[in-house]
mmCIF file of C-alpha atoms in Angstrom:
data_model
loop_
_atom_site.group_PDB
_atom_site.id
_atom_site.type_symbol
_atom_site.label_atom_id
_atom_site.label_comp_id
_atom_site.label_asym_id
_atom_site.label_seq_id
_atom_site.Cartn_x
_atom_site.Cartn_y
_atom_site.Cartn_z
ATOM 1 C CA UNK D 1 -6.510 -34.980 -1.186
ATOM 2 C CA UNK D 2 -8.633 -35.491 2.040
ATOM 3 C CA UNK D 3 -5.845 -34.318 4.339
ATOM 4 C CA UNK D 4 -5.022 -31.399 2.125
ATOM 5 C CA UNK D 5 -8.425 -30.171 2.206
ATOM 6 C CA UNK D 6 -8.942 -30.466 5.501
ATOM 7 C CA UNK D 7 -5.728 -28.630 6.116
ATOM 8 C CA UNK D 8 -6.016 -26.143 3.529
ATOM 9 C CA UNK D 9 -9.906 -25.409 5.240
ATOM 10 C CA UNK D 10 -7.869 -24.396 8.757
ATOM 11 C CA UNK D 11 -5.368 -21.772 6.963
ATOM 12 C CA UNK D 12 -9.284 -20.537 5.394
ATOM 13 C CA UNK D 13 -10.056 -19.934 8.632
ATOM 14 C CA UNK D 14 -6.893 -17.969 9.824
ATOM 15 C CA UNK D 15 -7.225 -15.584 7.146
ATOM 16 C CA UNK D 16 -10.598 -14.922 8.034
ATOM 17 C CA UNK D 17 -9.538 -13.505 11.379
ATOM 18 C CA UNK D 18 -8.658 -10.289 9.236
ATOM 19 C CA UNK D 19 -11.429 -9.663 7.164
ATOM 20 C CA UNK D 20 -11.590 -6.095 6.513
ATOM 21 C CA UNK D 21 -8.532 -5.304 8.047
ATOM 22 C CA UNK D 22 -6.107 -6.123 4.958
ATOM 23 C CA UNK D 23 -6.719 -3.725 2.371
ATOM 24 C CA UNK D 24 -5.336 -3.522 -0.427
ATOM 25 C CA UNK D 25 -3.812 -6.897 0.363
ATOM 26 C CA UNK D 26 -5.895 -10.337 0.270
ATOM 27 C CA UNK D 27 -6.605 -12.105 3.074
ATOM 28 C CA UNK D 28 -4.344 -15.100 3.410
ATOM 29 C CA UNK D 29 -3.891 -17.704 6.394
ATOM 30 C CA UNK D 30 -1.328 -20.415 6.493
ATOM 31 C CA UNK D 31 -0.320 -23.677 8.522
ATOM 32 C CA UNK D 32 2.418 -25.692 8.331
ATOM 33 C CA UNK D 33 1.936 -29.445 9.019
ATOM 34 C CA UNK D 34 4.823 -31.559 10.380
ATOM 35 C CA UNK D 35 4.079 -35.427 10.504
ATOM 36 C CA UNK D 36 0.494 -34.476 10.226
ATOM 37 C CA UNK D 37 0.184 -32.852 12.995
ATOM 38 C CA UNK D 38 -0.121 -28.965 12.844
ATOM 39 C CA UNK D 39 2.913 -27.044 14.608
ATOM 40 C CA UNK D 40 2.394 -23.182 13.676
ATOM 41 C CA UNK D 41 -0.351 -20.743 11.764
ATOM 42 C CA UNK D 42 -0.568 -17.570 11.023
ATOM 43 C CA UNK D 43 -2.766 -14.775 8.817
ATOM 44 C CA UNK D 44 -1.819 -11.396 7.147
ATOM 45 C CA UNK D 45 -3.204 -9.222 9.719
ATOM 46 C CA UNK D 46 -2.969 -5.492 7.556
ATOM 47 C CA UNK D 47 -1.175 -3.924 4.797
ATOM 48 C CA UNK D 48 2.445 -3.487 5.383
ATOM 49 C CA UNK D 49 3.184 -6.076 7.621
ATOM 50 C CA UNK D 50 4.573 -9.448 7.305
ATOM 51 C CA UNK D 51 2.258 -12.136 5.768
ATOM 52 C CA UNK D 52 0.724 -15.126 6.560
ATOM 53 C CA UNK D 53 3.636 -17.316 5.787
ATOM 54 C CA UNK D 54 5.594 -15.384 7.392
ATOM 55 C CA UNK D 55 4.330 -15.417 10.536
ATOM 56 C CA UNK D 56 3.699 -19.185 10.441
ATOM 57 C CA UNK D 57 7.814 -19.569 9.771
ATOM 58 C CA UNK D 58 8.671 -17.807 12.947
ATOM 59 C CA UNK D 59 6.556 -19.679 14.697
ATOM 60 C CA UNK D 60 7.385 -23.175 13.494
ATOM 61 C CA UNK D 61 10.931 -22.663 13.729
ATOM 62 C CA UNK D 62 13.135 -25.431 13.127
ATOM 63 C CA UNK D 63 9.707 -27.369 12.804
ATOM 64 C CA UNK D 64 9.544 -25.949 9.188
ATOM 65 C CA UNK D 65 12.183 -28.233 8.207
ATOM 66 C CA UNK D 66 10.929 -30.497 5.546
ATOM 67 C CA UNK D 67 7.183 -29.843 6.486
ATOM 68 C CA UNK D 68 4.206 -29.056 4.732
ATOM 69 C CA UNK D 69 2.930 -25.469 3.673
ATOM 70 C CA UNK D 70 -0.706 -24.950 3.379
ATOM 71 C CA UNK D 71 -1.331 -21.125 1.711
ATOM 72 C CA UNK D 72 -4.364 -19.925 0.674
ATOM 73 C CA UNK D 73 -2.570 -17.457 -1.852
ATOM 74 C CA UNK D 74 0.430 -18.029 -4.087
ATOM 75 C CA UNK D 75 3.424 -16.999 -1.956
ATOM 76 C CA UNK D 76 4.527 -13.577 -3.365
ATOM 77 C CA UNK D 77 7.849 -13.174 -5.225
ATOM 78 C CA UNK D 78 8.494 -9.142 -5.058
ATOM 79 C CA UNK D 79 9.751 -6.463 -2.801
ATOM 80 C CA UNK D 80 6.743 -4.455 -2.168
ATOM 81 C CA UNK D 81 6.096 -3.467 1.306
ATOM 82 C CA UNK D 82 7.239 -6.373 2.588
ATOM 83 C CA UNK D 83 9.806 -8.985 1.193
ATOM 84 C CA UNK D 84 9.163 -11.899 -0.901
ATOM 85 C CA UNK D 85 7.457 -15.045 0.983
ATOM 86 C CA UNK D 86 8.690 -17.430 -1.856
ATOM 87 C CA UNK D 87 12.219 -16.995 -1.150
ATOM 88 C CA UNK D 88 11.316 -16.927 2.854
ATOM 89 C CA UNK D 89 9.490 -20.439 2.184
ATOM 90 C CA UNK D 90 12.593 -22.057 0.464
ATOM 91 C CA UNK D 91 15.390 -20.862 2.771
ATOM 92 C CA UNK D 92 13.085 -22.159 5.612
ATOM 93 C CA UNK D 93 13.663 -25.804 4.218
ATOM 94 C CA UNK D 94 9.818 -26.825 3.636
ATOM 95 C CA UNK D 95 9.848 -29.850 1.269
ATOM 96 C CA UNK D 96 5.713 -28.970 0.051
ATOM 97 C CA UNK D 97 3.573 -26.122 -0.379
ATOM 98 C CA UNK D 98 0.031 -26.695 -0.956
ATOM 99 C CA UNK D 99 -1.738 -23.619 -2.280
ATOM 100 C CA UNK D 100 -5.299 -22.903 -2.819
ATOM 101 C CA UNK D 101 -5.192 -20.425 -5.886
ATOM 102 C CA UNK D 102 -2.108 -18.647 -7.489
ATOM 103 C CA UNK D 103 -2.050 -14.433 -7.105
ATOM 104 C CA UNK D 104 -3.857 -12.768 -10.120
ATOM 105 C CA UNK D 105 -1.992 -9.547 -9.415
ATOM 106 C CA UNK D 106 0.430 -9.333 -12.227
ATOM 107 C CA UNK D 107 3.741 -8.788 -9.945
ATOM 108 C CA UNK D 108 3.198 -12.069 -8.489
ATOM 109 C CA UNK D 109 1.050 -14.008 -11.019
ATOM 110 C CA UNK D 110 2.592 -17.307 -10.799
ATOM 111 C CA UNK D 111 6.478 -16.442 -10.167
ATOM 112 C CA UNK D 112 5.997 -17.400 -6.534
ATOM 113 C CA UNK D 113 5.035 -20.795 -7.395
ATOM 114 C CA UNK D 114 8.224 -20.687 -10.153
ATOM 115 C CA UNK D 115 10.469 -20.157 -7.283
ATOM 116 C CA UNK D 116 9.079 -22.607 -5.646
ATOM 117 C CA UNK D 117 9.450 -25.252 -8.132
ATOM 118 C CA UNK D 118 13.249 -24.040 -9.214
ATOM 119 C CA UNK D 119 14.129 -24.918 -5.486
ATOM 120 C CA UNK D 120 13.161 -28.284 -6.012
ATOM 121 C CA UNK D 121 9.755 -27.916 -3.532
ATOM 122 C CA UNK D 122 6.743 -29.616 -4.351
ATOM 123 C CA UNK D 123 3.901 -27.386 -5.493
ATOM 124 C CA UNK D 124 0.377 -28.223 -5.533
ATOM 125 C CA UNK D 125 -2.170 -25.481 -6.925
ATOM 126 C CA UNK D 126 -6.295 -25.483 -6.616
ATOM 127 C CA UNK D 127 -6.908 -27.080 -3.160
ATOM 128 C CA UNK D 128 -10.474 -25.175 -2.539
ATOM 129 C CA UNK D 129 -9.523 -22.843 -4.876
ATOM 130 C CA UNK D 130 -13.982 -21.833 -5.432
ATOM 131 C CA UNK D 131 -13.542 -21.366 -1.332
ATOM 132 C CA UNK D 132 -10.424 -18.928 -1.580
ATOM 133 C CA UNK D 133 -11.537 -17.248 -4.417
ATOM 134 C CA UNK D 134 -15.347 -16.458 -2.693
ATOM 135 C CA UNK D 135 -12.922 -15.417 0.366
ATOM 136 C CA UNK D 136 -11.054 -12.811 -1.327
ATOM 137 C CA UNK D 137 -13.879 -11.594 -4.010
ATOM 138 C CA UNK D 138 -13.256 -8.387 -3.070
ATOM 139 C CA UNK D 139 -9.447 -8.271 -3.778
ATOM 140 C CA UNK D 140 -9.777 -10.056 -7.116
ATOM 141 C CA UNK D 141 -12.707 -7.408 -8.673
ATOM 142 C CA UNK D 142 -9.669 -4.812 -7.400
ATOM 143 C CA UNK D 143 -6.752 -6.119 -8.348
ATOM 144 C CA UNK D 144 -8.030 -7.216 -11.828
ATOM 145 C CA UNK D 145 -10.316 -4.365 -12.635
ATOM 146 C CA UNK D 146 -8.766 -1.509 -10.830
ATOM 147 C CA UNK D 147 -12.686 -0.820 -9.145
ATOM 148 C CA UNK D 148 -14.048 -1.435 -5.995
ATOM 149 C CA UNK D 149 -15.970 -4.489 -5.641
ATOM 150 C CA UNK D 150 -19.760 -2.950 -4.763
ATOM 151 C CA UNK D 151 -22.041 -3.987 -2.465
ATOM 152 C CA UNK D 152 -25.562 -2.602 -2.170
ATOM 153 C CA UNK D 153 -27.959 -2.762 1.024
ATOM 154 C CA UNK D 154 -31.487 -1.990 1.126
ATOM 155 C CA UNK D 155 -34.547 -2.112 3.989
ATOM 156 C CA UNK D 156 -37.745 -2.115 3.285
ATOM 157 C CA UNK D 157 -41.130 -3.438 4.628
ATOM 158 C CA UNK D 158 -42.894 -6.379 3.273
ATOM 159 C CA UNK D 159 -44.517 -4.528 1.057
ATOM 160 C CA UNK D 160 -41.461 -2.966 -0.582
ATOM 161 C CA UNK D 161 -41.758 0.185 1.012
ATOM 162 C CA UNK D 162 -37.748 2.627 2.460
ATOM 163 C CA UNK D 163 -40.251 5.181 4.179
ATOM 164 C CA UNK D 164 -43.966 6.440 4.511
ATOM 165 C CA UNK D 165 -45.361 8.402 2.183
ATOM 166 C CA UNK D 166 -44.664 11.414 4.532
ATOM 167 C CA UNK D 167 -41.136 10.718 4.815
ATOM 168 C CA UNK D 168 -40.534 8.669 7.994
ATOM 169 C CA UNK D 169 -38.238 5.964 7.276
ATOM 170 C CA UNK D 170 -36.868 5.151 11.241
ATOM 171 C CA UNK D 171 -36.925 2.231 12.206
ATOM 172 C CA UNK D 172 -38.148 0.195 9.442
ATOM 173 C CA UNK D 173 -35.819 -2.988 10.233
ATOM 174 C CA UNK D 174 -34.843 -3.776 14.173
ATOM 175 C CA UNK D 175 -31.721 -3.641 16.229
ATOM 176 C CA UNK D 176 -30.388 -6.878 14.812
ATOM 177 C CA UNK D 177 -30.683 -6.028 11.483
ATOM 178 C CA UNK D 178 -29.307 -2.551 12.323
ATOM 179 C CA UNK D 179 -26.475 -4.329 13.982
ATOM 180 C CA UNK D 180 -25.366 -6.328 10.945
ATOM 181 C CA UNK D 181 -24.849 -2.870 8.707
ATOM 182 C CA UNK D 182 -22.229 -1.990 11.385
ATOM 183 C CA UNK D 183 -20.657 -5.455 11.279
ATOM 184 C CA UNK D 184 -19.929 -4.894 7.601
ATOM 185 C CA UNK D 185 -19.755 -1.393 7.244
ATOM 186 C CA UNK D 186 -16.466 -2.907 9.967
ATOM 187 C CA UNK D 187 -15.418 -4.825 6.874
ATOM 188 C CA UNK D 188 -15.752 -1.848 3.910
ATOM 189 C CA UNK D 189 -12.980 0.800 2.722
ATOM 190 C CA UNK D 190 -15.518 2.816 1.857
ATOM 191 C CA UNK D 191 -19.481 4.064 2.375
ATOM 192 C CA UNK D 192 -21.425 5.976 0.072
ATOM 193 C CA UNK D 193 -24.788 7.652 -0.309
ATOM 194 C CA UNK D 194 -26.184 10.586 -1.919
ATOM 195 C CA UNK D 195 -26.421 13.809 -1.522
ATOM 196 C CA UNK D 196 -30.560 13.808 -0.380
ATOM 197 C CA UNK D 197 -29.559 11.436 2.347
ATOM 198 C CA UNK D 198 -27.146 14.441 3.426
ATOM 199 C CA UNK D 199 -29.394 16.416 3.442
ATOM 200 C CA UNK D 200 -32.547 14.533 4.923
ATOM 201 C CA UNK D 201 -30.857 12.411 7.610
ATOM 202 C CA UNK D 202 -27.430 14.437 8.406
ATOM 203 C CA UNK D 203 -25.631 11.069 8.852
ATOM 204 C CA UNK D 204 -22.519 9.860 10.318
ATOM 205 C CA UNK D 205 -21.813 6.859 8.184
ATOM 206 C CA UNK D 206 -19.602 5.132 10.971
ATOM 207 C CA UNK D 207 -19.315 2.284 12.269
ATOM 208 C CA UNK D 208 -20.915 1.517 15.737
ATOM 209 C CA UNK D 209 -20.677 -1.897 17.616
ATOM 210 C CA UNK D 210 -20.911 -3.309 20.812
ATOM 211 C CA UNK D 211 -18.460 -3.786 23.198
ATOM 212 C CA UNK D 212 -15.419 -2.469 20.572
ATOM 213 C CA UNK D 213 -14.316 -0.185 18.523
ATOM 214 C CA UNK D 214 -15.236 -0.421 14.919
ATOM 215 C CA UNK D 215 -13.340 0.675 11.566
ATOM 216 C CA UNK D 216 -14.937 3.570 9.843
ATOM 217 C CA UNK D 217 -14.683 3.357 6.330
ATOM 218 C CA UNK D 218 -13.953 6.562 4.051
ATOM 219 C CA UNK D 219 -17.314 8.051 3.550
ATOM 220 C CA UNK D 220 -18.180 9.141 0.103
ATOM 221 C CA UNK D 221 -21.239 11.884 -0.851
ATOM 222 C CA UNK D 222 -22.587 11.818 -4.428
ATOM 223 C CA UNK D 223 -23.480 15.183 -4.602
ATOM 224 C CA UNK D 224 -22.808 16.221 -8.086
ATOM 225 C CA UNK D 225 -23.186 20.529 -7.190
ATOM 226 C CA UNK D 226 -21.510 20.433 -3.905
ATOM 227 C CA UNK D 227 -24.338 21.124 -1.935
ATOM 228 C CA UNK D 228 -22.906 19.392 1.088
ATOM 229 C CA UNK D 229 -23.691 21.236 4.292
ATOM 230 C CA UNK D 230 -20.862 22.665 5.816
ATOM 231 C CA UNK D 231 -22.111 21.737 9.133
ATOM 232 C CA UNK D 232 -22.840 18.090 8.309
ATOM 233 C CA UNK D 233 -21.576 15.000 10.430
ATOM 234 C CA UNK D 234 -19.617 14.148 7.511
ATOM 235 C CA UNK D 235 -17.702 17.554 7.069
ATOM 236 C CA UNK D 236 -17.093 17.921 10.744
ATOM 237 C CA UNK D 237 -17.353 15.392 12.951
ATOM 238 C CA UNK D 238 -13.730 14.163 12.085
ATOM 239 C CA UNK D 239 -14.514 10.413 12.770
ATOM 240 C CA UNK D 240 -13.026 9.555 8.956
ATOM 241 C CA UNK D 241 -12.334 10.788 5.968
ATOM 242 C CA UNK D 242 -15.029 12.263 3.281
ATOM 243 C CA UNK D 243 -15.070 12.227 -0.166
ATOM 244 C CA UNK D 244 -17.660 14.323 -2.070
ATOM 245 C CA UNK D 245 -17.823 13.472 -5.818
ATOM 246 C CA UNK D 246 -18.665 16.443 -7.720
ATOM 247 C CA UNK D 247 -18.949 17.084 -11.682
ATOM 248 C CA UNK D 248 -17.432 19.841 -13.316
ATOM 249 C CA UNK D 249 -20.540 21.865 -13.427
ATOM 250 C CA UNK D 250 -20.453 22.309 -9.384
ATOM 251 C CA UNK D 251 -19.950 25.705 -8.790
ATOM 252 C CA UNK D 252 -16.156 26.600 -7.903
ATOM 253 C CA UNK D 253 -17.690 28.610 -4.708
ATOM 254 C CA UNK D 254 -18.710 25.221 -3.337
ATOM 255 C CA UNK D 255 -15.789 23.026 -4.081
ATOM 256 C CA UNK D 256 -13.566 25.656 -2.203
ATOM 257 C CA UNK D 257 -15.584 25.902 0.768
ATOM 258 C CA UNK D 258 -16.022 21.997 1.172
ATOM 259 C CA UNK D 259 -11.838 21.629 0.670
ATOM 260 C CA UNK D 260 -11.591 24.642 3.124
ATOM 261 C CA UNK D 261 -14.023 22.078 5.678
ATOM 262 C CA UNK D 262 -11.355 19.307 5.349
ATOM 263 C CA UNK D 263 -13.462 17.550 2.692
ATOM 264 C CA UNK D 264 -11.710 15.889 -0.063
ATOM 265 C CA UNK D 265 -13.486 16.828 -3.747
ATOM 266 C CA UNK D 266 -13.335 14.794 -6.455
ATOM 267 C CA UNK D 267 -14.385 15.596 -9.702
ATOM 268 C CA UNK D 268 -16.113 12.602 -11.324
ATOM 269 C CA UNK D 269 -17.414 13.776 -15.254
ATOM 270 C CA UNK D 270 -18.371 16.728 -16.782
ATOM 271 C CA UNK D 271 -22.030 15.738 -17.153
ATOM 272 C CA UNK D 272 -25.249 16.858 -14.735
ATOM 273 C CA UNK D 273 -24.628 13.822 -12.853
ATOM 274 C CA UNK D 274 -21.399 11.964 -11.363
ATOM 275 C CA UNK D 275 -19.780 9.596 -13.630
ATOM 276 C CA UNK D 276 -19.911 6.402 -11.528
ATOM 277 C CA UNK D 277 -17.815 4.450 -13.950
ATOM 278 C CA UNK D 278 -15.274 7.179 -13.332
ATOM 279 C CA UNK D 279 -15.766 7.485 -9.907
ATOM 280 C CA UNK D 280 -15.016 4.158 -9.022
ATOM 281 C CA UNK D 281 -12.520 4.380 -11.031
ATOM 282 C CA UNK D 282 -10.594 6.935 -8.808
ATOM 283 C CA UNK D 283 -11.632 5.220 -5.905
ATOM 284 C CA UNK D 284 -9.988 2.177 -6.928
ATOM 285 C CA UNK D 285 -6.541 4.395 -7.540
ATOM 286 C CA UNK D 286 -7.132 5.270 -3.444
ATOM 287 C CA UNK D 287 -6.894 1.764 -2.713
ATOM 288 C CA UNK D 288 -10.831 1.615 -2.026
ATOM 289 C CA UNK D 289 -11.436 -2.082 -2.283
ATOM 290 C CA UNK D 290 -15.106 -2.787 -1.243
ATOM 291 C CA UNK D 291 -17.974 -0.123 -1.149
ATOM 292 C CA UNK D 292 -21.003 -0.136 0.445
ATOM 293 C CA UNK D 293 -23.774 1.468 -1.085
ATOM 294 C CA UNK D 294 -26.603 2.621 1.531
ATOM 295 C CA UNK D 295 -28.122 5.095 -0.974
ATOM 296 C CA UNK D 296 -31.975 6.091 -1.478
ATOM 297 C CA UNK D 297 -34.002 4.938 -4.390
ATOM 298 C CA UNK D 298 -31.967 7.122 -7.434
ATOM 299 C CA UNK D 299 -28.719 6.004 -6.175
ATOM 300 C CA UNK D 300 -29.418 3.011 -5.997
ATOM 301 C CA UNK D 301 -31.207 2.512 -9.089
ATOM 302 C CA UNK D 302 -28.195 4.098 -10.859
ATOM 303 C CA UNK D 303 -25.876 1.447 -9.937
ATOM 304 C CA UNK D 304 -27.888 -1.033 -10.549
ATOM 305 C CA UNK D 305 -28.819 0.645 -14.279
ATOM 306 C CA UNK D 306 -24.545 1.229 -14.506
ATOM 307 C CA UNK D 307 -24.240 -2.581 -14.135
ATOM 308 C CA UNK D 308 -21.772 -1.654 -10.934
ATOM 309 C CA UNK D 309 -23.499 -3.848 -8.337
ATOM 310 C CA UNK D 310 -21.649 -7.220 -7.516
ATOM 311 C CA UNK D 311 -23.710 -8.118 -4.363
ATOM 312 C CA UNK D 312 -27.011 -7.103 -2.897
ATOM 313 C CA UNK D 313 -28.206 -7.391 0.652
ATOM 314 C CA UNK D 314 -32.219 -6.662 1.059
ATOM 315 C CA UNK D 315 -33.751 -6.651 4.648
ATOM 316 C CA UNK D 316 -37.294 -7.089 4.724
ATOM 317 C CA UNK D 317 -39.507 -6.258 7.528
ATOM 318 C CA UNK D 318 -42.571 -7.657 8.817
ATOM 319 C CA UNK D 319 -44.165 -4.156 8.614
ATOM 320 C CA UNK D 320 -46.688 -2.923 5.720
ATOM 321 C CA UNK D 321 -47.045 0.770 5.025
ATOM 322 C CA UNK D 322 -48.922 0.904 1.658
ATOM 323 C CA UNK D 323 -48.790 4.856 -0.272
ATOM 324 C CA UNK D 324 -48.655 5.682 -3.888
ATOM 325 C CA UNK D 325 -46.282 7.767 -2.976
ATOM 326 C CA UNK D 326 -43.911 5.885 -1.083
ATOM 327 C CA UNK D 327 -40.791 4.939 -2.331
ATOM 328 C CA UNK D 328 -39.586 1.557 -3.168
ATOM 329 C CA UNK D 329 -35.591 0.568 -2.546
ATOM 330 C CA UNK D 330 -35.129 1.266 -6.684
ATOM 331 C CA UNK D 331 -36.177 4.048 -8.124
ATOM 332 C CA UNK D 332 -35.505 5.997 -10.988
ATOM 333 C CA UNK D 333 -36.664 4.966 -14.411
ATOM 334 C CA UNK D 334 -36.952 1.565 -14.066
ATOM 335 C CA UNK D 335 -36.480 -0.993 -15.958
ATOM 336 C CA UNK D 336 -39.669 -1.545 -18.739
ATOM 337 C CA UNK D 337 -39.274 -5.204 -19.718
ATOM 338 C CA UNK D 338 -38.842 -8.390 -17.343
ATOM 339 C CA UNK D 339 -36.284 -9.802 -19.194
ATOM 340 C CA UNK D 340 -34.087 -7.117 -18.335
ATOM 341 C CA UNK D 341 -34.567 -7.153 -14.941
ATOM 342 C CA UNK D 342 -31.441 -7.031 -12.396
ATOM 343 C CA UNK D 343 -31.082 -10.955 -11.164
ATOM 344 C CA UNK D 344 -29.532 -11.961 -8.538
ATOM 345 C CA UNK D 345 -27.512 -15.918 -7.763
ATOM 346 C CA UNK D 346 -26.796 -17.927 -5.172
ATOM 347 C CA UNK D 347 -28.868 -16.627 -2.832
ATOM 348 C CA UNK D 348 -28.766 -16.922 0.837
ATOM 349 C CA UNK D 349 -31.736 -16.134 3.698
ATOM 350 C CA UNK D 350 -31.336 -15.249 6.694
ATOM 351 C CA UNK D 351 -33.622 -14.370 9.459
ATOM 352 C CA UNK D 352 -33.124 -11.833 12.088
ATOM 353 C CA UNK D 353 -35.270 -11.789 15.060
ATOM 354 C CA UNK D 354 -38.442 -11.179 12.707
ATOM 355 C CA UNK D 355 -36.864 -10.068 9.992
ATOM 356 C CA UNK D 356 -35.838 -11.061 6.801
ATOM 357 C CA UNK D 357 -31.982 -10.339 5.213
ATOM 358 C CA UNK D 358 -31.949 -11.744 1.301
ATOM 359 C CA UNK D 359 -28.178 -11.632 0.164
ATOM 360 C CA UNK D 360 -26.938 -12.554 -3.197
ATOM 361 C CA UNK D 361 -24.433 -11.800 -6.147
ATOM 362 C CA UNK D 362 -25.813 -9.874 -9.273
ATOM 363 C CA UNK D 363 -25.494 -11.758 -12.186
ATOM 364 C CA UNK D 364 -23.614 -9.660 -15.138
ATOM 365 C CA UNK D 365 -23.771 -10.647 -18.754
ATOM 366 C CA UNK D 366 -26.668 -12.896 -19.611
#
C-alpha cells in the first residue's frame, strides 16, 4: 500500500495544477508507473479537453504497456465532451489501475471501473480517497446536489468590527490578506454580494494578481428590486459576466433597462427577498460550481440562517474600532440561543503579516 500511496499522492498533485480552471469537471491528475519508476503524468487542464489519463497515455507511449495507472477519479465510461478514458486505458494495454475514489456523477458512477474489470485489468478503489474527496469538494456538493458549493469570507478587526461606525471600512485587513481574496476569487465560478455593496462601494468583483492575469468569476448582485446602477463597474466595465437576481416584485422598468445594459436577470422567488435556495439552484443549472460570498452583514447572515454556507474564511485584524453602531461580519436577526449557533470544523489558522485568516467547514445537521 506504501508505494500506492505515495504514487497516488504525485497524480494529487498534478491535478492540483488546475484548480479552478476545470469547471464543471473535477480535477483529476494521473501517473503511470512502469517498474516503479514513473514514465508519464498528466492533469485535466479545463472542460472539454482531454483528461488526465489521457494525456498521461500519449505521453507514456508504448511505456503504458502492462504498467501501472494511478487516477485520482474513476476513469469515465461515456461520450460527453470528450471520449471515454476507460476504454482509452484498456486498449493502451495497462495491466493495473489504482484509483483514489470512483465518480459520483451518475453517467460514470462505477461503469468505468466495470470496464475495467471486464478487460481483465486489476482495479484497486480508495487509495487516499479522504485526500481526493477534500480535493474535489467543490465538484461533489455540484454534481450530487445540483448547487454551488459556498464559500463565505469576512474581515473584521479584533474586535469584530467590517467598518466604523461612520462607514469607513478601507483597509481593515493588509495587502496580504487582500492578496489571498484574489488568489481564490482565481479559483471561483462565481462572486456575489448584495445590492448595498453596489451601491456603497461601486465594485468590480475581479480578480487582480501580480505578475498574471487572473480568472474573473461571473459576478452575481442580490438585489431583489433591480436597483443596480446602470453605470456600475458591474454593468459596464465588461471584464465578466453579471448576474442580478431579482424577485418577481422588481419593477419590469428595471429588469428591462439592466437586460438592455448587457446584464443577465434572473428571477429568484416571488417573495420581498431573493430565494437563495432557488437561486443557487439556477446557478448550479449554469454550471456555477463554487461561490464566493463577499457580502455585508444581511447577506451574510442570510446564508448562514439558509444553512447554504459550506466553508468560512474570517480575517481578523490587529485593529480595534469599538461603536454601538458598527457592524459586525453577521448581521441580521441573529441567532437567540447558543446552541444554535453556526459551528464551524476542522479549523485551520493562518497568519498573514499581522493578521489573522480563520478557515473552516460549517458543520450541517447536528
Amino acid at each position: 500500500m506504501q508505494p500506492d500511496e505515495e504514487f497516488m499522492r504525485k497524480a494529487l498533485d498534478m491535478a492540483k495544477h488546475a484548480k479552478g480552471r476545470t469547471s464543471p469537471n473535477p480535477m483529476v491528475g494521473a501517473v503511470i508507473v512502469q517498474d516503479g519508476h514513473i514514465v508519464a503524468a498528466g492533469w485535466h487542464r479545463e472542460a472539454g479537453t482531454p483528461h488526465a489519463e489521457i494525456h498521461a497515455l500519449r505521453m507514456a507511449g508504448e511505456l503504458a504497456r502492462d504498467a501501472v495507472l494511478y487516477v485520482t477519479m474513476e476513469p469515465c465510461a461515456h461520450y460527453g465532451r470528450t471520449g471515454p478514458c476507460a476504454k482509452a486505458v484498456v486498449e493502451a494495454g495497462i495491466r493495473r489501475v489504482v484509483v483514489a475514489m470512483q465518480d459520483p456523477n451518475p453517467l460514470v458512477a462505477g461503469r468505468g471501473l466495470a470496464i475495467l474489470r471486464e478487460a481483465g485489468i486489476q482495479v484497486e478503489c480508495g487509495v487516499l480517497e479522504p485526500e481526493a474527496q477534500r480535493l474535489n469538494e467543490v465538484f461533489l456538493k455540484w454534481i450530487t446536489t445540483g448547487m454551488p458549493f459556498v464559500t463565505m469570507k469576512t474581515a473584521m478587526t479584533l474586535d469584530g468590527k467590517i467598518a466604523t461606525a461612520a462607514g469607513d471600512s478601507q483597509w481593515i485587513t493588509n495587502e496580504a490578506s487582500r492578496r489571498r481574496v484574489h488568489e481564490w476569487r482565481d479559483t471561483q465560478d462565481g462572486i456575489l454580494v448584495g445590492i448595498h455593496t453596489v451601491l456603497k462601494d461601486n465594485p468590480s468583483l475581479t480578480t487582480r494578481l501580480q505578475n498574471r492575469k487572473g480568472k474573473n468569476p461571473t459576478r452575481i448582485v442580490l438585489d431583489s428590486r433591480g436597483r443596480t446602477p446602470l453605470d456600475s463597474k458591474v454593468v459596464t466595465d465588461g471584464q465578466a459576466k453579471t448576474i442580478v437576481a431579482v424577485t418577481a416584485c422588481a419593477p419590469r422598468e428595471n429588469v428591462g433597462a439592466l437586460q438592455a445594459a448587457g446584464a443577465d436577470v434572473l428571477v429568484a422567488g416571488d417573495g420581498p427577498q431573493v430565494d437563495l435556495q432557488e437561486l443557487l439552484r439556477q446557478l448550479g443549472k449554469r454550471e456555477i460550481c463554487s461561490l464566493f460570498v463577499e457580502g455585508g452583514a444581511q447577506v451574510n447572515f442570510s446564508f448562514l440562517q439558509a444553512g447554504l454556507v459550506d466553508k468560512f474564511h474570517a480575517f481578523i485584524a490587529p485593529k480595534i474600532v469599538g461603536g454601538r453602531e458598527a457592524l459586525s461580519p453577521v448581521g441580521g436577526e441573529g441567532i437567540r440561543k447558543l446552541s444554535d449557533a453556526v459551528e464551524l470544523t476542522e479549523l485551520e489558522m493562518e497568519s498573514l503579516e499581522g493578521d489573522i485568516l480563520i478557515s473552516g467547514y460549517v458543520k450541517h445537521g447536528k
